[in-house]
Coordinates of C-alpha atoms and ligand atoms in Angstrom, one line a residue:
M1 CA 146.3 -33.6 82.4
R2 CA 148.2 -34.5 79.2
V3 CA 148.8 -32.0 76.5
A4 CA 150.4 -32.3 73.1
V5 CA 152.3 -29.3 71.8
V6 CA 153.0 -29.4 68.1
G7 CA 156.1 -27.3 67.2
S8 CA 159.1 -26.7 69.4
G9 CA 159.8 -23.0 68.4
P10 CA 159.3 -20.1 70.7
A11 CA 155.5 -20.5 70.9
G12 CA 155.7 -24.2 71.6
G13 CA 158.5 -23.6 74.1
Y14 CA 156.7 -20.9 76.0
A15 CA 153.4 -23.0 75.9
A16 CA 155.2 -26.0 77.4
N17 CA 156.8 -23.7 80.0
A18 CA 153.4 -22.3 81.0
L19 CA 151.8 -25.8 81.2
L20 CA 154.6 -27.2 83.3
Q21 CA 154.2 -24.5 85.9
H22 CA 151.3 -26.7 87.1
R23 CA 151.5 -30.0 89.0
N24 CA 150.2 -33.1 87.4
V25 CA 150.5 -31.8 83.8
E26 CA 152.4 -33.9 81.3
V27 CA 153.5 -32.4 78.0
D28 CA 154.5 -34.2 74.8
V29 CA 156.2 -31.9 72.2
Y30 CA 156.2 -32.9 68.6
D31 CA 158.3 -31.3 65.8
R32 CA 158.7 -32.3 62.2
S33 CA 162.3 -31.1 62.3
H34 CA 165.0 -33.4 63.7
A35 CA 166.3 -30.5 65.9
P36 CA 164.2 -28.4 68.3
H37 CA 163.6 -24.6 68.7
G38 CA 162.1 -23.6 65.3
L39 CA 163.3 -20.3 64.0
I40 CA 165.6 -19.7 66.9
R41 CA 167.7 -22.4 65.4
Y42 CA 167.0 -22.0 61.7
G43 CA 166.0 -18.3 61.4
V44 CA 167.8 -16.1 63.9
A45 CA 171.1 -14.9 62.3
P46 CA 174.3 -16.5 63.3
D47 CA 175.8 -13.2 64.4
H48 CA 173.0 -13.0 67.0
Q49 CA 174.2 -15.8 69.3
E50 CA 172.8 -14.1 72.4
T51 CA 169.3 -14.3 70.9
K52 CA 169.7 -18.0 70.2
R53 CA 170.4 -18.6 73.9
I54 CA 166.7 -17.7 74.6
A55 CA 165.9 -21.3 73.8
D56 CA 167.7 -22.3 77.0
V57 CA 164.5 -21.4 78.9
F58 CA 162.4 -24.0 77.1
P59 CA 161.6 -26.9 79.3
F60 CA 162.0 -29.7 76.8
A61 CA 164.0 -31.8 79.2
R62 CA 160.9 -32.0 81.4
A63 CA 158.6 -32.8 78.5
R64 CA 158.7 -35.7 76.1
L65 CA 160.2 -34.5 72.9
H66 CA 159.3 -36.3 69.7
L67 CA 161.4 -35.0 66.8
G68 CA 161.0 -35.9 63.2
V69 CA 157.2 -36.2 63.6
E70 CA 155.1 -34.1 61.2
V71 CA 151.6 -33.8 62.5
G72 CA 149.2 -34.1 59.6
K73 CA 151.6 -36.6 57.9
H74 CA 153.0 -39.0 60.5
S75 CA 150.2 -38.6 63.0
S76 CA 146.8 -36.9 62.9
H77 CA 145.0 -34.5 65.1
D78 CA 142.5 -37.2 66.1
E79 CA 145.3 -39.6 67.0
L80 CA 146.9 -37.0 69.2
L81 CA 143.6 -36.2 70.8
E82 CA 143.0 -39.8 71.6
F83 CA 145.9 -39.8 74.0
H84 CA 145.9 -36.1 75.2
H85 CA 143.3 -33.8 76.7
A86 CA 144.2 -31.1 74.3
V87 CA 146.6 -30.2 71.4
I88 CA 148.3 -26.8 71.0
Y89 CA 149.4 -26.1 67.5
A90 CA 152.5 -23.9 67.5
T91 CA 153.6 -24.7 63.9
G92 CA 154.7 -21.2 62.9
A93 CA 154.5 -19.7 59.4
E94 CA 156.8 -21.6 57.1
V95 CA 155.5 -20.6 53.7
D96 CA 156.9 -17.6 51.8
N97 CA 154.7 -14.9 50.6
R98 CA 155.2 -14.5 46.8
L99 CA 156.0 -11.4 44.8
N100 CA 153.8 -12.6 41.9
I101 CA 155.9 -10.7 39.3
P102 CA 157.5 -11.9 36.1
G103 CA 160.9 -13.5 36.5
E104 CA 160.4 -14.6 40.1
G105 CA 161.4 -18.2 39.2
L106 CA 164.6 -17.3 37.4
P107 CA 167.9 -18.8 38.7
G108 CA 169.4 -16.2 41.0
S109 CA 166.0 -15.3 42.4
H110 CA 165.2 -16.9 45.8
S111 CA 163.3 -16.2 48.9
A112 CA 165.1 -14.9 51.9
R113 CA 163.8 -17.9 53.9
E114 CA 165.8 -20.3 51.7
F115 CA 168.9 -18.2 52.1
V116 CA 168.5 -17.9 55.8
A117 CA 167.8 -21.6 56.3
W118 CA 171.0 -22.3 54.2
Y119 CA 173.3 -20.1 56.2
N120 CA 171.8 -21.5 59.4
G121 CA 172.5 -25.1 58.4
D122 CA 168.9 -26.4 58.0
P123 CA 169.3 -29.9 56.7
E124 CA 166.3 -29.3 54.4
H125 CA 168.4 -26.6 52.6
A126 CA 171.8 -28.3 52.7
G127 CA 173.4 -28.4 49.3
R128 CA 171.6 -25.3 48.1
E129 CA 173.8 -23.0 46.0
F130 CA 173.5 -19.2 45.8
D131 CA 175.4 -17.3 43.2
L132 CA 177.5 -14.7 45.0
S133 CA 179.7 -14.0 42.0
T134 CA 178.3 -10.6 41.1
E135 CA 178.9 -7.3 42.8
R136 CA 175.3 -6.4 43.7
A137 CA 172.4 -8.2 45.4
V138 CA 168.9 -6.8 45.8
I139 CA 166.6 -7.6 48.7
I140 CA 162.9 -6.9 48.2
G141 CA 161.2 -5.9 51.4
N142 CA 162.7 -4.0 54.3
G143 CA 161.7 -6.0 57.4
N144 CA 164.1 -7.3 60.0
V145 CA 164.7 -10.4 57.9
A146 CA 165.9 -8.3 55.0
L147 CA 168.3 -6.5 57.4
D148 CA 169.6 -9.8 58.7
V149 CA 170.3 -11.0 55.2
A150 CA 171.9 -7.7 54.1
R151 CA 174.1 -7.8 57.2
I152 CA 175.2 -11.4 56.6
L153 CA 176.0 -10.6 52.9
T154 CA 178.1 -7.6 53.9
T155 CA 179.9 -8.8 57.1
D156 CA 183.5 -9.8 56.8
P157 CA 183.2 -13.6 56.8
E158 CA 186.1 -13.9 59.3
Q159 CA 183.8 -12.2 61.8
L160 CA 181.2 -15.0 61.2
A161 CA 183.7 -17.8 61.4
S162 CA 183.3 -18.0 65.2
T163 CA 179.5 -18.3 65.0
D164 CA 177.4 -21.4 64.3
I165 CA 177.0 -20.4 60.7
A166 CA 176.9 -23.5 58.4
D167 CA 180.3 -24.4 56.9
P168 CA 179.2 -24.3 53.3
A169 CA 177.7 -20.9 53.7
L170 CA 180.8 -19.6 55.4
A171 CA 182.9 -21.0 52.5
A172 CA 180.6 -19.4 49.9
L173 CA 180.7 -16.0 51.7
R174 CA 184.5 -16.1 51.8
A175 CA 184.5 -16.4 48.1
S176 CA 181.6 -13.9 47.6
R177 CA 182.2 -10.9 45.3
I178 CA 179.1 -9.1 46.5
R179 CA 180.0 -5.6 47.7
E180 CA 176.7 -3.8 47.5
V181 CA 173.3 -4.9 48.8
V182 CA 170.2 -2.8 47.9
V183 CA 167.3 -3.1 50.3
L184 CA 164.0 -2.1 48.6
G185 CA 161.1 -0.8 50.6
R186 CA 157.9 -0.2 48.8
R187 CA 156.6 2.5 51.2
G188 CA 158.4 5.5 52.8
V189 CA 160.9 5.4 55.6
D190 CA 158.1 6.2 58.1
H191 CA 156.5 2.9 57.2
A192 CA 159.6 0.8 56.9
A193 CA 159.1 -2.7 58.5
Y194 CA 162.5 -3.0 60.2
S195 CA 162.9 -2.0 63.8
T196 CA 164.9 1.2 64.6
A197 CA 167.3 -0.7 66.8
E198 CA 168.3 -3.1 63.9
F199 CA 168.7 -0.1 61.6
L200 CA 170.9 1.7 64.1
A201 CA 173.0 -1.4 64.6
L202 CA 173.9 -1.3 60.9
V203 CA 174.5 2.5 60.8
D204 CA 176.9 2.1 63.8
R205 CA 179.1 -0.3 62.0
A206 CA 182.5 1.0 60.9
D207 CA 183.2 -1.7 58.3
I208 CA 180.3 -0.9 56.0
D209 CA 178.7 2.2 54.6
V210 CA 174.9 2.6 54.9
V211 CA 173.7 4.8 52.1
V212 CA 170.3 6.4 51.9
D213 CA 169.1 8.5 49.0
A214 CA 167.8 11.7 50.7
D215 CA 165.4 12.3 47.8
E216 CA 163.4 9.2 48.8
L217 CA 162.9 10.3 52.4
A218 CA 159.8 12.5 51.8
S219 CA 156.7 10.4 51.3
P220 CA 154.8 12.1 48.5
G221 CA 151.1 12.1 49.1
R222 CA 151.1 11.5 52.8
A223 CA 152.5 14.6 54.4
G224 CA 150.5 15.4 57.5
Q225 CA 148.3 12.4 57.2
P226 CA 148.8 10.2 60.2
D227 CA 147.6 6.6 59.6
A228 CA 145.9 4.1 61.8
A229 CA 149.3 2.6 62.9
G230 CA 150.1 6.0 64.5
Q231 CA 153.2 6.5 62.3
D232 CA 153.4 10.1 63.4
S233 CA 154.4 9.1 66.9
P234 CA 157.6 10.5 68.6
L235 CA 159.2 7.1 68.0
A236 CA 158.5 7.3 64.2
R237 CA 159.9 10.8 64.2
L238 CA 163.0 9.6 66.0
R239 CA 163.4 6.9 63.4
L240 CA 163.1 9.4 60.6
D241 CA 165.8 11.6 62.2
I242 CA 168.1 8.6 62.4
V243 CA 167.6 7.7 58.7
R244 CA 168.0 11.4 57.7
E245 CA 171.3 11.5 59.6
A246 CA 172.4 8.3 57.7
A247 CA 171.4 10.0 54.5
A248 CA 173.5 13.1 55.3
R249 CA 176.7 11.0 56.0
K250 CA 179.4 10.9 53.4
P251 CA 180.4 7.3 52.5
T252 CA 183.7 6.3 54.1
G253 CA 184.7 4.2 51.1
A254 CA 184.3 1.0 53.1
D255 CA 184.7 -2.2 51.1
R256 CA 181.0 -3.1 51.5
R257 CA 177.8 -1.1 51.5
I258 CA 174.1 -1.4 52.1
I259 CA 171.8 1.0 50.1
F260 CA 168.4 1.6 51.5
R261 CA 165.8 2.6 48.8
Y262 CA 162.3 3.7 49.7
L263 CA 159.1 4.2 47.8
A264 CA 160.2 1.6 45.2
S265 CA 158.5 -1.7 44.2
P266 CA 159.8 -4.4 41.9
V267 CA 157.7 -4.9 38.8
E268 CA 159.9 -7.6 37.1
I269 CA 163.0 -9.6 37.8
L270 CA 165.0 -9.3 34.7
G271 CA 167.2 -11.9 33.0
D272 CA 167.5 -14.3 30.2
G273 CA 168.2 -17.7 31.7
R274 CA 169.4 -16.1 35.0
V275 CA 168.9 -12.9 37.0
T276 CA 170.5 -9.8 35.7
G277 CA 168.5 -7.1 37.6
V278 CA 165.2 -5.8 38.9
R279 CA 162.9 -3.4 37.2
I280 CA 161.4 -1.0 39.7
V281 CA 158.6 1.5 39.8
R282 CA 158.6 4.6 42.0
N283 CA 155.6 4.7 44.4
E284 CA 153.6 7.3 46.2
V285 CA 151.9 6.5 49.5
S286 CA 148.5 7.6 50.5
V287 CA 146.3 6.7 53.4
D288 CA 143.1 4.9 52.5
G289 CA 139.7 5.1 54.1
D290 CA 140.6 2.2 56.4
G291 CA 143.5 4.3 57.8
V292 CA 146.2 2.2 56.2
A293 CA 149.0 3.9 54.2
R294 CA 149.4 2.0 50.9
A295 CA 152.0 2.3 48.1
R296 CA 150.8 2.9 44.6
P297 CA 152.9 3.1 41.4
A298 CA 153.7 6.7 40.4
G299 CA 154.8 5.6 36.9
V300 CA 158.6 6.2 36.9
Y301 CA 160.5 3.1 36.0
G302 CA 164.2 2.3 36.6
T303 CA 166.5 -0.8 36.6
I304 CA 168.9 -2.0 39.3
D305 CA 171.5 -4.4 37.9
A306 CA 172.1 -7.4 40.2
G307 CA 173.0 -11.1 40.0
L308 CA 171.1 -12.2 43.2
V309 CA 167.6 -11.2 44.2
L310 CA 166.1 -12.3 47.5
G311 CA 162.4 -11.8 48.2
S312 CA 161.9 -11.0 51.9
V313 CA 158.2 -10.1 51.9
G314 CA 157.0 -12.1 54.9
Y315 CA 155.5 -15.6 55.6
R316 CA 152.2 -17.4 56.1
G317 CA 151.2 -20.5 58.0
S318 CA 149.9 -23.7 56.5
A319 CA 146.9 -25.9 57.3
I320 CA 146.8 -29.1 59.3
A321 CA 144.5 -31.7 57.9
G322 CA 141.1 -31.8 59.6
L323 CA 141.4 -28.4 61.3
P324 CA 140.1 -25.0 60.2
F325 CA 142.5 -22.7 58.3
D326 CA 142.1 -19.1 57.1
D327 CA 143.6 -19.0 53.6
G328 CA 143.4 -15.2 53.4
T329 CA 145.4 -14.5 56.6
G330 CA 147.4 -17.8 56.7
V331 CA 146.4 -18.5 60.3
M332 CA 144.3 -21.0 62.2
P333 CA 141.1 -19.0 63.1
N334 CA 140.9 -18.8 66.9
V335 CA 139.6 -16.8 69.8
A336 CA 142.1 -16.3 72.6
G337 CA 143.9 -19.4 71.3
R338 CA 140.8 -21.7 71.0
I339 CA 140.6 -22.8 67.4
V340 CA 137.2 -22.1 66.0
D341 CA 135.2 -22.9 62.9
P342 CA 135.3 -19.6 60.9
R343 CA 131.7 -20.0 59.7
T344 CA 129.9 -20.9 62.9
H345 CA 132.6 -19.6 65.4
D346 CA 132.1 -22.9 67.2
E347 CA 135.2 -24.0 69.1
I348 CA 136.9 -27.2 68.0
P349 CA 137.1 -29.2 71.2
G350 CA 140.7 -29.8 72.4
A351 CA 142.3 -27.7 69.6
Y352 CA 144.4 -24.6 70.4
A353 CA 146.9 -22.4 68.6
A354 CA 149.9 -20.3 69.7
G355 CA 152.5 -18.1 68.0
W356 CA 152.7 -17.3 64.4
I357 CA 150.1 -19.9 63.3
K358 CA 147.7 -18.1 65.8
R359 CA 148.3 -14.5 64.9
G360 CA 150.4 -14.3 61.7
A361 CA 154.1 -13.9 61.0
R362 CA 154.6 -10.8 63.2
G363 CA 156.6 -10.2 66.3
V364 CA 159.8 -11.0 68.0
I365 CA 160.6 -14.1 70.0
G366 CA 159.3 -12.6 73.3
S367 CA 155.9 -11.8 71.7
N368 CA 155.2 -15.5 71.6
K369 CA 155.4 -15.7 75.4
V370 CA 152.4 -13.5 76.0
C371 CA 150.6 -15.2 73.1
A372 CA 151.3 -18.8 74.4
N373 CA 150.4 -17.8 77.9
E374 CA 147.0 -16.6 76.7
T375 CA 146.4 -19.9 74.9
V376 CA 147.4 -22.0 78.0
E377 CA 145.1 -19.9 80.1
S378 CA 142.2 -20.7 77.8
L379 CA 143.1 -24.4 77.8
L380 CA 143.4 -24.6 81.6
A381 CA 140.1 -22.8 82.0
D382 CA 138.5 -25.4 79.7
Y383 CA 140.0 -28.3 81.6
L384 CA 138.9 -26.9 84.9
T385 CA 135.3 -26.4 83.7
G386 CA 135.2 -30.0 82.3
R387 CA 135.1 -29.0 78.7
L388 CA 138.0 -31.4 77.7
E389 CA 137.3 -35.1 77.1
T390 CA 139.3 -37.5 79.1
P391 CA 141.7 -39.3 76.8
S392 CA 142.8 -42.9 76.7
P393 CA 145.7 -43.8 78.9
P394 CA 149.1 -43.3 77.3
S395 CA 149.8 -46.2 74.9
P396 CA 153.2 -47.6 74.3
T397 CA 152.1 -48.5 70.8
F398 CA 150.8 -45.0 70.1
C399 CA 151.9 -44.5 66.5
V400 CA 154.5 -41.7 66.4
R401 CA 156.6 -42.6 63.3
P402 CA 159.9 -41.0 62.8
A403 CA 160.2 -39.1 59.5
K404 CA 162.4 -40.9 57.0
G405 CA 165.6 -39.2 55.6
Ligands
FAD501 P1 158.6 -21.2 64.6 O1 159.7 -20.7 65.3 O2 158.6 -21.2 63.1 O3 158.4 -22.7 65.2 C1 157.4 -23.6 64.5 C2 157.9 -25.0 64.8 O4 156.8 -25.9 64.3 C3 159.1 -25.4 63.9 O5 160.1 -26.0 64.8 C4 158.5 -26.4 62.9 O6 159.5 -27.4 62.5 C5 157.4 -27.0 63.6 N1 156.3 -27.5 62.8 C6 155.7 -26.9 61.7 N2 154.7 -27.6 61.2 C7 154.7 -28.8 61.9 C8 153.9 -30.0 61.8 N3 153.0 -30.1 61.0 N4 154.2 -31.0 62.7 C9 155.2 -30.9 63.6 N5 156.0 -29.7 63.7 C10 155.7 -28.7 62.9 N6 162.9 -12.7 66.6 C11 163.7 -12.1 67.5 O7 163.3 -11.7 68.6 N7 165.0 -12.0 67.2 C12 165.6 -12.4 66.0 O8 166.8 -12.2 65.8 C13 164.7 -13.0 65.1 N8 165.2 -13.4 63.9 C14 164.4 -13.9 63.0 C15 164.9 -14.3 61.8 C16 164.0 -14.9 60.8 C17 164.6 -15.3 59.5 C18 162.7 -15.0 61.0 C19 161.7 -15.5 60.0 C20 162.1 -14.6 62.3 C21 163.0 -14.1 63.2 N9 162.5 -13.6 64.5 C22 163.3 -13.1 65.4 C23 161.1 -13.8 64.8 C24 160.9 -15.1 65.7 O9 161.7 -16.1 65.1 C25 159.4 -15.6 65.7 O10 158.7 -14.6 66.4 C26 159.2 -17.0 66.3 O11 160.1 -17.9 65.8 C27 157.8 -17.5 66.0 O12 157.6 -18.6 66.8 P2 156.7 -19.9 66.4 O13 156.9 -20.9 67.5 O14 155.3 -19.4 66.2 O15 157.2 -20.4 65.0
NAP502 P1 157.9 -8.0 57.8 O1 158.4 -7.3 59.0 O2 156.4 -8.3 57.7 O3 158.4 -7.3 56.5 C1 158.0 -7.7 55.2 C2 158.4 -6.6 54.2 O4 158.0 -7.0 52.9 C3 157.8 -5.2 54.5 O5 158.8 -4.2 54.2 C4 156.7 -5.2 53.4 O6 156.3 -3.9 53.0 C5 157.4 -5.9 52.3 N1 156.4 -6.4 51.3 C6 155.4 -7.3 51.5 N2 154.8 -7.6 50.3 C7 155.6 -6.9 49.3 C8 155.5 -6.8 47.9 N3 154.6 -7.5 47.2 N4 156.4 -6.0 47.3 C9 157.3 -5.4 48.0 N5 157.5 -5.4 49.3 C10 156.6 -6.2 50.0 O7 158.5 -9.5 57.7 P2 159.9 -10.1 58.0 O8 161.1 -9.2 57.8 O9 159.9 -11.5 57.4 O10 159.9 -10.3 59.6 C11 158.8 -11.1 60.2 C12 158.8 -10.9 61.7 O11 160.0 -11.4 62.3 C13 158.7 -9.4 62.1 O12 157.9 -9.2 63.1 C14 160.2 -9.1 62.5 O13 160.3 -8.0 63.4 C15 160.6 -10.4 63.1 N6 162.1 -10.5 63.1 C16 162.7 -9.9 64.1 C17 164.1 -9.9 64.1 C18 164.9 -9.2 65.2 O14 164.3 -8.9 66.2 N7 166.2 -9.0 65.0 C19 164.8 -10.5 63.0 C20 164.1 -11.0 61.9 C21 162.7 -11.0 62.0 P3 155.0 -3.2 53.7 O15 155.4 -2.8 55.1 O16 154.7 -2.1 52.8 O17 153.9 -4.2 53.7

């Protein structure tokens, strides 16, 4: 059996691994990037080198790796299917969610994705410039990406010098005047998107102060109302205790600090010609009929002065020509990894999805292993029951054109 895997990030790597456990399976891996490993290379923060080593388990040396090939542009789904029994799409979620507020396009306002790709040396973002000349930066959203960015902005650059951080980013951070990073969460601490371990790792650092405004720890409007996500679990209470402890600490006067704000949404990025700050509204949180706790403006406005604003509000996938795509959720509609027509629920023969393009931009690297394994199980079952068409023999002239530039 021959399978094409599109995307060499964690989902593609784990899918290739699961396929190559079986004898007589050949795998071609395609990636539009000129370097493999997806977000492990261009997303994971440079001070998390151990995490980057996870990519060592991907079996690309035993597969045929075609880099610089964008499926949908340099080759099509039909072309891949002509020479493979099946194609697994593991193309991730590379499009930023937007804030959709005034001022989002001002110079000095960027997505966290652009900033992360720049400090990780993604060639597509080489030559970018971020103005680090003011004292304060604001990050909108409080997921783990926001924490990565806050950490990189406040870490002594000499500690980053021994990592694989891109040279231009290291030089810019050495010259940076940013001393305070404000992380803005629209819901309360009990619904913060970051993981407790990542928050604890910040609080444990001696070289920065982590500041929490105790007044923002109570979530008005939701006391005693557990939501569908089970936020009143012992783990959630432990997290609240850890944040309360941080709020009770006296700042040490460290040179750099991260301020966690909760129950606050941006309503406008301010500036005349370039960013000067963010106008925010205080929220209250209430649990809706569907069991989800949502933030709603409570009408009190304030302004945070800042010269750099980074939106870190998640990602969505993008469509591949000729295959179904759900614009609402940003994923390829699928059942256990089998891509389906969303209207008829009919399976698209030979087309599978794994990773963030299958289930949305959620979860750590390891989550993609379980996800990719499920997809490979579906694919193998279809092969064994004769549901996959036999492709043409491999062709030396099969058009896989390298991307230019
Ligand atoms: P990706 O890793 O995005 O891989 C998708 C691949 O598909 C890319 O290589 C891309 O070039 C390729 N591709 C896309 N479209 C095409 C196309 N049309 N043709 C060919 N190739 C294509 N998790 C952790 O456990 N620890 C961390 O420290 C951590 N840090 C993170 C930092 C950031 C900034 C982000 C955004 C996420 C982080 N995560 C971390 C989460 C983790 O990176 C994801 O769970 C994982 O990368 C998703 O895997 P994926 O293979 O679905 O997508
Ligand atoms: P995320 O966890 O989904 O967080 C997105 C954040 O943006 C949330 O705080 C969300 O608030 C907020 N948000 C969304 N829309 C908003 C809006 N319009 N206004 C204000 N805030 C808004 O996304 P992420 O940080 O990009 O991380 C993606 C995935 O990668 C996560 O699963 C994460 O765990 C993983 N990751 C892991 C690591 C690690 O393990 N070290 C590092 C980086 C990333 P609501 O919660 O209210 O929606």
